[in-house]
Amino acid sequence: VSRHGGELVVRALEDEGARLVFGIPGTHNIELYDALERSERVVPIVVTDEQSAGFMADGVSRTSDHVGVVNLVPGAGTTHALSGIAEALLDNVPLVVLACGIRGDSGRAYQLHDIDQRALLAPVTKAVLRPGSGAELYATVRRAFALARAGAPGPVAVEVPAELYLLAQDAPAPSWHEPAPPRKAPDPADLARVRDLLAGARAPALYLGNGARGGADRLVALAERLGAPVTTTVSGKGVFPESHRLWAWNGFGPQAPPFVRTIAERVDVLLAIGCRFAEVATGSYGLVPPRDLVHVDIDPAVFGKNFAPRIAVESDALAFVEALLPVLPPPRPADELAAEIARGHAAVLEAWRGERKGRLVSPAALFGGVQELAGRDTIHVADSGTGEFLALEHLRLEAPGRFLAPVDFSCMGYSVPAAIGAKLANPDRDVVAYTGDGAFLMTGLELLTAAHLGAGPVVFVLRDEEYGQIAQFQRASGALSASARLVPYSCEAVARAAGCEFLRLATDDAVPGAVARALELSRGGRPTVVEVKIDASSKTYFARGALVTNFGRLPLGDKVRKITRFAARAITGALARP
Ligand SMILES: Cc1ncc(C[n+]2csc(CCOP(=O)(O)OP(=O)(O)O)c2C)c(N)n1
Ligand SMILES: [Mg+2]
């Protein structure tokens, strides 16, 4: 039967429950857009730049049950979108990338947009699929969704040769039958070893990654049963409710406050679930697990990469927890530990209160104000920069999918488009982005799309007029830092040009008023940019820890060289000052 490729693809998207497709049309996929515009269930969102398309689709996937879809013209669309695809790969976010291909049937060379895009996509995706004919098109797109969700999630690309869109295809009625693979449960022998190790532990602890998301009730039961303190990775923020008495911090080791380090030093068995000890989460590998490490993950490739586990268990995270709970010994008392954690959190709050200077906006006032005024289900979106770690440390979140950040690829420019994607997928929830004033220059213009669609996140632009995170590290090592100065620009002019509301926030006292007004405008569908004169003078626990860890690892000669340079520049700097 003769069918059009555009219809077959749209039918596959509809059957997968996909709702939002991000991209820019080109000559090659006109027929696909024709079919998309006729769909009643799938909405094509035309973006200003395909870089945003990748991040927007990521925002959809991280905050809903739908897999975000990116729709690209050959070559040029793909190169622009690579940043978002790579971020999704390293952060385990399912995405489907419809990368249109050039014509494969014309026999012509030097076609428009012709580069080897499959070679570009291969290292940033779980797989690159390519249907050989119209008859394979529908099933190939369905398979891409299944692969994107399977195991450790990630992006999957489908290259659709342009002729499949352009020319009528001989294709059977769309059908696809591949049962979802069963949830992988732990091997009983592994489970017994883990139980024995935990039964003999003096001070067990939990370390949870994003792979453990979606099972808060069982994770809470596990923590209570073990009487164990709970820490998470950066991506795992929210997988364990952060108001729970046993939740300690997002990480431990040098990157954590003193009370967390004290608790972690006692830990003899660490149960790490759905994580992989990557550089960011471990503060440059300063977080070192004890020798008795139990590492549970769906992807056996992560075991032993950075820290050798005593026991590695290949299993779905929650299937493991469900199997372990019934075989554990009776609960251990944890009142003392809970009290220690409560005192620790109180001390952290006290330290932050001491950082308020009465001028500029302190992070504690900004994040505290947002948490007080925004809805419980608020989605917080951070960008690569100081804001990511400020948000990580200051926010207390109760569920996963509420802290979106570019973690392991750490790509600047993530937050504005990801927030727009999250808002489109969750129009009834507050969505708030914390964007550095450098990152804002990369993708802030995408707010034009948000204004046009009436999907208005609040975007706090953290204004320090520099690439602050880099400047912080430069200054700490006495390196020259002119390269971290930002070109001067008017945040207001950019916001207004993008069709946004604009507010200024310069003191702690003004936080409640400005946050309330921004949320009100946003709830009315208006994207709202708030320029925040942020006081970035105090380092996060994370930054301090990473600095100490990285410095500690330098060879002696380099340590001496850095200290000498730091001292020399501090003295000449002091002399140069009037
Ligand atoms: C695409 C990209 N380019 C460069 C970097 C390196 N980098 C990481 S944080 C940072 C500074 C971010 O500056 P800004 O957005 O102003 O946030 P701030 O740290 O000042 O709050 C830079 C340049 C990056 N992570 N991603
Ligand atoms: Mg900045």
Coordinates of C-alpha atoms and ligand atoms in Angstrom, one line a residue:
V1 CA 0.0 0.0 0.0
S2 CA 1.3 3.5 -0.8
R3 CA 1.9 5.7 2.3
H4 CA 3.9 8.8 3.1
G5 CA 6.9 8.7 5.3
G6 CA 5.8 11.7 7.2
E7 CA 2.5 10.0 8.1
L8 CA 4.3 6.9 9.2
V9 CA 6.6 8.8 11.5
V10 CA 3.9 10.8 13.0
R11 CA 1.8 7.7 13.6
A12 CA 4.8 6.2 15.4
L13 CA 5.1 9.3 17.6
E14 CA 1.4 9.2 18.4
D15 CA 1.5 5.6 19.3
E16 CA 4.4 6.2 21.6
G17 CA 2.5 9.0 23.4
A18 CA 5.0 11.7 22.3
R19 CA 3.4 15.1 22.5
L20 CA 6.2 17.6 21.7
V21 CA 8.6 17.7 18.8
F22 CA 11.3 20.4 18.7
G23 CA 13.2 21.6 15.7
I24 CA 13.3 23.7 12.5
P25 CA 11.9 22.5 9.2
G26 CA 14.1 22.3 6.1
T27 CA 13.6 21.4 2.4
H28 CA 14.2 17.7 3.2
N29 CA 11.4 17.2 5.8
I30 CA 8.6 19.4 4.5
E31 CA 6.4 16.4 4.2
L32 CA 7.1 15.4 7.8
Y33 CA 6.0 18.9 9.0
D34 CA 2.9 18.7 6.8
A35 CA 2.0 15.5 8.6
L36 CA 2.9 17.0 12.0
E37 CA 0.7 20.0 11.5
R38 CA -2.2 17.6 10.7
S39 CA -1.7 15.5 13.8
E40 CA -4.1 16.2 16.7
R41 CA -1.8 14.8 19.3
V42 CA 1.7 15.7 18.4
V43 CA 2.7 19.4 18.5
P44 CA 5.7 20.6 16.5
I45 CA 7.5 23.4 18.3
V46 CA 9.6 25.5 16.0
V47 CA 12.6 26.8 17.9
T48 CA 15.1 29.6 17.2
D49 CA 18.1 27.3 17.2
E50 CA 18.4 23.5 17.2
Q51 CA 20.8 23.7 20.2
S52 CA 17.7 24.7 22.2
A53 CA 15.7 21.9 20.6
G54 CA 17.9 19.3 22.3
F55 CA 17.7 20.9 25.7
M56 CA 13.9 21.5 25.4
A57 CA 13.3 17.9 24.6
D58 CA 15.5 17.0 27.6
G59 CA 13.3 19.2 29.8
V60 CA 10.2 17.3 28.6
S61 CA 11.8 13.9 29.2
R62 CA 13.1 14.7 32.7
T63 CA 9.7 16.1 33.9
S64 CA 7.0 13.9 32.3
D65 CA 6.2 10.4 31.1
H66 CA 6.7 11.5 27.5
V67 CA 10.0 11.1 25.7
G68 CA 11.1 14.4 24.1
V69 CA 11.7 14.4 20.4
V70 CA 14.1 16.4 18.3
N71 CA 13.5 16.9 14.6
L72 CA 16.5 17.9 12.5
V73 CA 17.4 18.8 9.0
P74 CA 20.4 16.9 7.6
G75 CA 23.9 18.0 8.7
A76 CA 23.4 21.6 9.8
G77 CA 20.5 20.8 12.1
T78 CA 22.4 17.9 13.6
T79 CA 25.6 19.9 14.3
H80 CA 23.5 22.6 16.1
A81 CA 21.7 20.0 18.2
L82 CA 24.7 17.9 19.3
S83 CA 25.1 19.8 22.6
G84 CA 21.7 18.8 23.9
I85 CA 22.0 15.2 22.6
A86 CA 25.4 14.8 24.3
E87 CA 24.0 16.2 27.6
A88 CA 21.1 13.7 27.4
L89 CA 23.6 10.9 26.8
L90 CA 25.8 11.7 29.8
D91 CA 22.8 12.5 32.1
N92 CA 20.8 9.4 31.0
V93 CA 17.9 11.2 29.6
P94 CA 15.8 9.4 27.0
L95 CA 15.4 11.3 23.7
V96 CA 14.5 10.4 20.2
V97 CA 16.4 12.3 17.5
L98 CA 14.8 12.3 14.1
A99 CA 17.8 13.3 12.0
C100 CA 16.7 13.6 8.5
G101 CA 19.2 12.3 6.0
I102 CA 20.1 13.5 2.5
R103 CA 18.7 11.5 -0.4
G104 CA 20.1 8.1 -0.7
D105 CA 18.5 7.2 -4.0
S106 CA 19.7 10.0 -6.3
G107 CA 23.2 8.8 -7.0
R108 CA 24.4 12.4 -6.7
A109 CA 27.4 13.7 -4.9
Y110 CA 27.9 17.0 -3.0
Q111 CA 24.3 17.2 -1.9
L112 CA 23.1 20.1 0.3
H113 CA 24.0 19.6 4.0
D114 CA 25.9 16.4 3.2
I115 CA 28.3 15.4 6.0
D116 CA 28.7 12.0 7.6
Q117 CA 26.1 12.8 10.3
R118 CA 25.8 9.3 11.5
A119 CA 29.4 9.3 12.4
L120 CA 28.8 12.6 14.4
L121 CA 25.8 11.1 16.2
A122 CA 27.3 7.7 17.0
P123 CA 29.4 8.9 20.0
V124 CA 26.6 11.0 21.5
T125 CA 23.7 8.4 21.3
K126 CA 23.0 4.9 22.4
A127 CA 22.3 3.9 18.8
V128 CA 21.8 5.4 15.4
L129 CA 19.1 3.6 13.4
R130 CA 18.4 4.0 9.7
P131 CA 15.4 2.5 8.0
G132 CA 16.3 1.0 4.7
S133 CA 12.8 1.5 3.2
G134 CA 9.4 3.0 3.8
A135 CA 8.3 -0.5 5.0
E136 CA 10.7 -0.3 7.9
L137 CA 10.1 3.3 8.9
Y138 CA 7.3 2.9 11.5
A139 CA 8.9 0.1 13.3
T140 CA 12.3 1.8 13.3
V141 CA 10.9 4.9 15.1
R142 CA 9.1 2.7 17.6
R143 CA 12.3 0.7 18.3
A144 CA 14.1 4.0 18.9
F145 CA 11.7 4.9 21.7
A146 CA 12.1 1.5 23.2
L147 CA 15.9 1.7 23.1
A148 CA 15.9 5.2 24.5
R149 CA 14.0 4.0 27.6
A150 CA 15.7 0.7 28.0
G151 CA 18.3 0.0 30.7
A152 CA 20.2 3.2 31.3
P153 CA 18.1 5.7 29.3
G154 CA 19.6 8.0 26.7
P155 CA 19.2 9.5 23.2
V156 CA 18.6 7.4 20.2
A157 CA 18.9 8.8 16.6
V158 CA 16.9 7.7 13.6
E159 CA 18.3 8.9 10.3
V160 CA 15.4 9.0 7.8
P161 CA 16.7 9.4 4.2
A162 CA 14.9 12.3 2.6
E163 CA 13.3 10.2 -0.1
L164 CA 11.3 8.3 2.4
Y165 CA 9.5 11.6 3.2
L166 CA 9.4 12.9 -0.4
L167 CA 8.2 9.9 -2.3
A168 CA 5.2 7.7 -1.7
Q169 CA 6.3 4.5 0.0
D170 CA 5.1 1.0 -0.4
A171 CA 4.5 0.1 3.3
P172 CA 2.3 -2.3 5.2
A173 CA -0.1 -1.0 7.9
P174 CA 1.9 0.3 10.9
S175 CA 2.5 -2.5 13.4
W176 CA 5.2 -3.2 15.9
H177 CA 5.3 -6.0 18.5
E178 CA 8.4 -6.2 20.7
P179 CA 7.4 -6.9 24.3
A180 CA 9.3 -4.6 26.7
P181 CA 12.1 -6.6 28.4
P182 CA 11.3 -7.7 32.0
R183 CA 12.8 -5.6 34.8
K184 CA 16.2 -7.2 35.6
A185 CA 16.1 -8.5 39.2
P186 CA 19.2 -9.3 41.3
D187 CA 20.8 -12.7 41.3
P188 CA 19.8 -14.5 44.5
A189 CA 23.4 -15.3 45.4
D190 CA 24.4 -11.7 45.1
L191 CA 21.4 -10.7 47.2
A192 CA 22.4 -13.1 50.0
R193 CA 26.0 -11.7 50.0
V194 CA 24.6 -8.1 50.2
R195 CA 22.3 -9.1 53.1
D196 CA 25.2 -10.7 55.0
L197 CA 27.4 -7.8 54.5
L198 CA 24.7 -5.3 55.7
A199 CA 23.8 -7.5 58.6
G200 CA 27.4 -7.4 59.9
A201 CA 27.8 -3.6 59.3
R202 CA 28.4 -1.2 62.1
A203 CA 27.4 1.9 60.2
P204 CA 25.9 1.3 56.8
A205 CA 24.9 4.2 54.5
L206 CA 23.0 4.7 51.3
Y207 CA 24.3 6.6 48.3
L208 CA 21.6 7.0 45.6
G209 CA 21.8 8.1 42.0
N210 CA 19.2 9.0 39.4
G211 CA 18.9 5.3 38.5
A212 CA 17.0 4.8 41.8
R213 CA 14.4 7.4 40.9
G214 CA 10.7 6.7 41.3
G215 CA 10.8 4.5 44.4
A216 CA 10.9 7.0 47.2
D217 CA 8.6 4.9 49.5
R218 CA 10.8 1.8 49.2
L219 CA 14.0 3.8 49.5
V220 CA 12.7 5.4 52.7
A221 CA 11.8 1.9 54.0
L222 CA 15.3 0.8 53.2
A223 CA 17.0 3.7 55.0
E224 CA 14.7 3.2 58.1
R225 CA 15.4 -0.5 58.1
L226 CA 19.1 0.0 58.0
G227 CA 19.1 3.0 60.2
A228 CA 21.4 4.5 57.5
P229 CA 22.2 8.1 56.5
V230 CA 21.3 8.8 52.9
T231 CA 23.3 10.8 50.4
T232 CA 22.7 11.2 46.7
T233 CA 24.6 12.1 43.6
V234 CA 23.9 15.5 41.8
S235 CA 21.6 13.9 39.2
G236 CA 20.0 12.0 42.0
K237 CA 18.8 15.1 43.9
G238 CA 15.2 14.4 44.9
V239 CA 15.1 10.6 44.5
F240 CA 15.0 10.5 48.3
P241 CA 12.8 13.1 50.0
E242 CA 15.0 15.7 51.5
S243 CA 12.8 16.5 54.4
H244 CA 13.3 13.0 55.7
R245 CA 15.2 12.7 59.0
L246 CA 17.9 10.4 57.5
W247 CA 18.6 12.5 54.4
A248 CA 22.0 14.0 54.9
W249 CA 23.3 15.7 51.7
N250 CA 23.8 15.4 47.9
G251 CA 27.2 13.8 48.2
F252 CA 29.7 13.3 51.0
G253 CA 33.5 13.7 51.4
P254 CA 35.3 17.0 51.0
Q255 CA 32.5 18.5 49.0
A256 CA 30.0 18.2 51.9
P257 CA 29.6 20.2 55.1
P258 CA 31.5 19.1 58.3
F259 CA 28.6 17.1 59.8
V260 CA 28.3 15.0 56.7
R261 CA 32.0 14.3 56.6
T262 CA 31.9 13.2 60.3
I263 CA 29.0 10.8 59.6
A264 CA 30.7 9.5 56.4
E265 CA 33.9 8.7 58.3
R266 CA 32.1 6.2 60.5
V267 CA 30.5 4.4 57.5
D268 CA 31.8 0.9 57.0
V269 CA 29.4 -0.4 54.3
L270 CA 28.1 1.8 51.5
L271 CA 25.2 0.7 49.5
A272 CA 25.4 2.7 46.2
I273 CA 22.3 2.3 43.9
G274 CA 21.8 3.6 40.4
C275 CA 24.9 5.7 40.2
R276 CA 28.4 5.6 38.7
F277 CA 30.8 7.7 40.7
A278 CA 31.4 10.3 37.9
E279 CA 33.7 13.3 38.3
V280 CA 31.0 15.9 39.1
A281 CA 29.0 13.9 41.6
T282 CA 32.2 12.9 43.5
G283 CA 33.7 16.4 43.5
S284 CA 36.6 15.3 41.3
Y285 CA 36.7 11.9 42.9
G286 CA 37.2 13.4 46.4
L287 CA 34.2 11.3 47.5
V288 CA 35.8 8.0 48.2
P289 CA 33.6 5.0 49.2
P290 CA 34.6 2.6 51.9
R291 CA 36.2 -0.7 50.9
D292 CA 32.9 -2.5 51.6
L293 CA 31.1 -1.0 48.7
V294 CA 28.0 -2.6 47.2
H295 CA 27.4 -1.1 43.8
V296 CA 24.0 -1.8 42.2
D297 CA 23.2 -0.7 38.7
I298 CA 21.3 -1.8 35.6
D299 CA 24.5 -1.2 33.5
P300 CA 27.3 -3.5 34.4
A301 CA 29.7 -1.3 32.5
V302 CA 29.8 1.1 35.4
F303 CA 31.2 -1.3 37.9
G304 CA 34.8 -0.8 39.0
K305 CA 35.4 2.1 36.6
N306 CA 36.4 4.5 39.4
F307 CA 36.1 2.5 42.7
A308 CA 36.2 -1.3 43.0
P309 CA 33.1 -2.7 44.6
R310 CA 33.2 -5.5 47.2
I311 CA 29.9 -6.7 45.6
A312 CA 28.6 -5.6 42.2
V313 CA 24.9 -6.3 41.5
E314 CA 23.6 -6.0 38.0
S315 CA 19.9 -5.2 38.6
D316 CA 17.2 -2.7 38.1
A317 CA 17.6 -0.3 41.1
L318 CA 14.1 -0.7 42.5
A319 CA 13.8 -4.4 41.8
F320 CA 17.0 -4.8 43.9
V321 CA 15.5 -2.7 46.8
E322 CA 12.2 -4.7 46.6
A323 CA 14.1 -8.0 46.8
L324 CA 16.4 -6.8 49.6
L325 CA 13.8 -5.3 52.0
P326 CA 12.1 -8.6 53.1
V327 CA 15.4 -10.4 53.8
L328 CA 17.0 -7.6 56.0
P329 CA 17.3 -8.0 59.8
P330 CA 14.9 -5.9 62.0
P331 CA 15.3 -2.1 61.9
R332 CA 18.2 -0.5 63.6
P333 CA 17.5 2.4 65.9
A334 CA 18.4 5.7 64.2
D335 CA 17.1 8.4 66.5
E336 CA 20.6 9.5 67.5
L337 CA 21.7 9.7 63.9
A338 CA 18.7 11.6 62.9
A339 CA 19.4 14.1 65.7
E340 CA 23.0 14.5 64.5
I341 CA 21.7 15.2 61.0
A342 CA 19.2 17.7 62.2
R343 CA 21.9 19.6 64.2
G344 CA 24.1 19.5 61.1
H345 CA 21.5 21.0 58.9
A346 CA 20.8 23.7 61.5
A347 CA 24.5 24.6 61.5
V348 CA 24.5 24.9 57.7
L349 CA 21.6 27.2 57.8
E350 CA 23.3 29.3 60.5
A351 CA 26.5 29.5 58.3
W352 CA 24.4 30.7 55.4
R353 CA 22.6 33.3 57.5
G354 CA 26.1 34.6 58.4
E355 CA 26.9 35.1 54.8
R356 CA 24.1 37.7 54.3
K357 CA 25.8 41.0 53.9
G358 CA 22.8 43.3 53.6
R359 CA 23.9 44.3 50.1
L360 CA 23.4 42.3 46.9
V361 CA 21.3 39.2 47.0
S362 CA 22.5 36.3 49.1
P363 CA 21.9 32.8 47.7
A364 CA 20.2 31.8 50.9
A365 CA 17.6 34.6 50.5
L366 CA 17.0 33.9 46.8
F367 CA 16.6 30.1 47.0
G368 CA 14.8 30.3 50.3
G369 CA 12.4 32.9 48.9
V370 CA 11.6 30.8 45.8
Q371 CA 11.1 27.7 48.0
E372 CA 8.7 29.6 50.2
L373 CA 6.6 31.1 47.5
A374 CA 6.6 28.7 44.5
G375 CA 4.4 25.6 44.5
R376 CA 5.5 22.3 46.1
D377 CA 5.8 20.7 42.7
T378 CA 8.1 23.4 41.3
I379 CA 10.6 22.4 38.7
H380 CA 14.0 24.1 39.3
V381 CA 16.3 24.3 36.4
A382 CA 20.0 25.1 36.8
D383 CA 22.8 25.8 34.3
S384 CA 26.4 25.0 34.2
G385 CA 28.0 27.6 36.5
T386 CA 27.9 28.6 40.1
G387 CA 24.1 28.5 40.1
E388 CA 24.1 24.8 39.7
F389 CA 25.8 24.1 43.0
L390 CA 24.1 26.9 44.8
A391 CA 20.7 25.4 43.8
L392 CA 22.0 21.9 44.6
E393 CA 22.9 23.0 48.1
H394 CA 20.2 25.4 49.0
L395 CA 17.1 23.7 47.6
R396 CA 15.3 20.9 49.6
L397 CA 13.3 18.8 47.2
E398 CA 10.9 16.0 47.8
A399 CA 10.8 14.1 44.5
P400 CA 12.9 13.4 41.4
G401 CA 12.4 15.4 38.2
R402 CA 12.4 18.7 40.1
F403 CA 16.0 19.5 39.8
L404 CA 17.1 19.7 36.2
A405 CA 20.8 20.5 35.5
P406 CA 23.4 19.8 32.9
V407 CA 25.5 17.5 35.1
D408 CA 28.0 15.3 33.4
F409 CA 28.3 17.0 30.1
S410 CA 27.9 20.3 32.0
C411 CA 26.9 22.3 28.9
M412 CA 26.3 26.0 29.4
G413 CA 23.1 27.2 27.8
Y414 CA 21.0 24.3 29.1
S415 CA 18.7 26.1 31.6
V416 CA 16.5 28.4 29.5
P417 CA 15.5 25.9 26.8
A418 CA 15.2 23.0 29.3
A419 CA 12.9 25.2 31.5
I420 CA 10.8 26.0 28.4
G421 CA 10.5 22.3 27.6
A422 CA 9.6 21.5 31.2
K423 CA 6.9 24.3 31.2
L424 CA 5.4 23.1 27.9
A425 CA 5.2 19.6 29.4
N426 CA 3.9 20.9 32.7
P427 CA 1.8 24.0 32.1
D428 CA 0.2 23.9 35.6
R429 CA 3.5 23.8 37.5
D430 CA 5.9 26.6 38.4
V431 CA 9.1 26.3 36.4
V432 CA 12.1 28.4 37.6
A433 CA 15.5 28.6 35.9
Y434 CA 18.7 29.9 37.5
T435 CA 20.8 31.0 34.6
G436 CA 24.3 32.5 34.8
D437 CA 24.7 35.8 32.9
G438 CA 27.2 34.0 30.6
A439 CA 24.9 31.1 29.9
F440 CA 22.0 33.4 29.3
L441 CA 23.8 34.8 26.3
M442 CA 24.0 31.4 24.7
T443 CA 20.3 30.4 24.6
G444 CA 18.3 33.2 26.3
L445 CA 16.8 34.2 22.9
E446 CA 14.8 31.0 23.0
L447 CA 12.5 32.9 25.4
L448 CA 11.0 34.3 22.2
T449 CA 9.5 30.9 21.5
A450 CA 8.2 30.7 25.1
A451 CA 6.6 34.2 24.9
H452 CA 5.0 33.3 21.6
L453 CA 3.5 30.1 23.0
G454 CA 2.5 31.6 26.3
A455 CA 4.6 29.1 28.2
G456 CA 6.4 31.3 30.7
P457 CA 9.1 30.0 33.0
V458 CA 10.7 32.4 35.5
V459 CA 14.3 32.9 34.6
F460 CA 16.6 34.3 37.3
V461 CA 19.7 35.6 35.6
L462 CA 22.4 35.4 38.2
R463 CA 24.3 38.6 37.4
D464 CA 27.9 38.8 38.4
E465 CA 29.2 40.1 35.1
E466 CA 31.7 37.3 34.7
Y467 CA 32.1 33.6 34.1
G468 CA 31.9 33.3 37.8
Q469 CA 32.6 29.6 38.3
I470 CA 35.7 29.8 36.2
A471 CA 36.8 33.1 37.8
Q472 CA 36.4 31.5 41.2
F473 CA 38.8 28.7 40.3
Q474 CA 41.2 31.2 38.6
R475 CA 41.5 33.4 41.6
A476 CA 41.9 30.5 44.0
S477 CA 45.0 29.4 42.1
G478 CA 46.3 32.9 41.5
A479 CA 45.8 32.6 37.7
L480 CA 45.0 35.6 35.5
S481 CA 41.3 36.1 35.2
A482 CA 40.6 38.7 32.5
S483 CA 39.3 35.9 30.3
A484 CA 36.4 35.3 32.7
R485 CA 35.1 38.9 32.4
L486 CA 31.8 39.0 30.5
V487 CA 31.3 41.6 27.7
P488 CA 29.0 44.2 29.2
Y489 CA 25.4 43.9 28.1
S490 CA 21.9 44.9 29.1
C491 CA 20.0 42.0 30.5
E492 CA 16.8 44.1 30.3
A493 CA 17.3 44.8 26.5
V494 CA 17.8 41.1 25.8
A495 CA 14.8 40.1 27.9
R496 CA 12.6 42.7 26.3
A497 CA 13.7 41.8 22.8
A498 CA 12.7 38.2 23.5
G499 CA 9.3 39.4 24.5
C500 CA 9.7 38.8 28.2
E501 CA 8.6 40.6 31.3
F502 CA 11.6 42.0 33.2
L503 CA 12.3 42.6 36.9
R504 CA 15.4 43.7 38.8
L505 CA 16.4 42.2 42.1
A506 CA 19.3 43.8 44.0
T507 CA 18.8 43.2 47.8
D508 CA 17.6 40.4 50.1
D509 CA 14.7 42.5 51.4
A510 CA 13.3 42.7 47.9
V511 CA 13.3 39.0 47.3
P512 CA 9.8 38.1 48.5
G513 CA 8.2 40.9 46.4
A514 CA 10.1 40.2 43.3
V515 CA 9.7 36.4 43.5
A516 CA 5.9 36.7 44.1
R517 CA 5.6 39.1 41.2
A518 CA 7.6 36.9 38.8
L519 CA 5.6 33.8 39.7
E520 CA 2.4 35.8 39.1
L521 CA 3.5 36.9 35.7
S522 CA 4.7 33.4 34.8
R523 CA 1.4 31.8 35.9
G524 CA -0.3 34.2 33.5
G525 CA 1.8 32.7 30.7
R526 CA 4.5 35.4 30.5
P527 CA 8.1 34.4 30.5
T528 CA 9.7 36.6 33.1
V529 CA 13.4 37.4 33.4
V530 CA 14.6 38.6 36.8
E531 CA 18.1 40.1 36.9
V532 CA 19.5 39.1 40.2
K533 CA 22.6 41.0 41.6
I534 CA 23.8 37.8 43.2
D535 CA 26.4 37.8 45.9
A536 CA 28.7 35.1 44.7
S537 CA 31.5 35.9 47.2
S538 CA 31.1 32.8 49.3
K539 CA 32.1 29.5 47.9
T540 CA 29.7 26.6 48.0
Y541 CA 30.7 23.5 50.0
F542 CA 31.0 21.8 46.7
A543 CA 33.5 24.3 45.2
R544 CA 35.6 24.3 48.4
G545 CA 35.8 20.6 48.4
A546 CA 36.6 20.3 44.7
L547 CA 39.4 22.9 45.1
V548 CA 40.9 21.1 48.0
T549 CA 40.7 17.7 46.3
N550 CA 42.2 18.9 43.0
F551 CA 45.0 20.8 44.8
G552 CA 45.8 17.9 47.0
R553 CA 46.3 15.7 44.1
L554 CA 49.0 17.9 42.4
P555 CA 52.6 16.8 42.5
L556 CA 54.6 18.7 45.1
G557 CA 56.4 20.9 42.5
D558 CA 53.2 22.1 41.0
K559 CA 51.7 22.8 44.5
V560 CA 54.7 25.0 45.3
R561 CA 54.5 26.8 42.0
K562 CA 50.8 27.6 42.5
I563 CA 51.3 28.8 46.1
T564 CA 54.2 31.0 45.0
R565 CA 52.3 32.5 42.1
F566 CA 49.3 33.1 44.4
A567 CA 51.4 34.9 47.0
A568 CA 53.3 36.9 44.4
R569 CA 50.2 38.1 42.7
A570 CA 48.4 38.8 46.0
I571 CA 51.4 41.1 46.9
T572 CA 51.7 42.8 43.6
G573 CA 47.9 43.2 43.6
A574 CA 48.0 44.8 47.0
L575 CA 50.8 47.1 46.0
A576 CA 49.0 48.2 42.8
R577 CA 45.8 49.1 44.7
P578 CA 45.8 52.9 45.6
Ligands
LIG1 C1 29.4 25.3 26.5 C2 30.3 25.5 27.6 N1 31.3 26.4 27.5 C3 32.1 26.7 28.5 C4 32.0 26.0 29.7 C5 33.0 26.3 30.8 N2 32.3 26.9 32.0 C6 31.7 26.3 33.0 S1 31.0 27.2 34.1 C7 31.4 28.6 33.2 C8 31.0 30.0 33.7 C9 29.6 30.2 33.6 O1 29.3 31.6 33.7 P1 27.9 32.2 34.0 O2 26.9 31.6 33.0 O3 28.0 33.7 34.0 O4 27.6 31.6 35.4 P2 28.3 32.0 36.8 O5 29.3 30.9 37.1 O6 29.0 33.3 36.6 O7 27.3 32.0 37.8 C10 32.1 28.3 32.1 C11 32.6 29.3 31.1 C12 30.9 25.1 29.8 N3 30.7 24.4 30.9 N4 30.1 24.9 28.7
MG2 MG 28.2 34.9 35.6

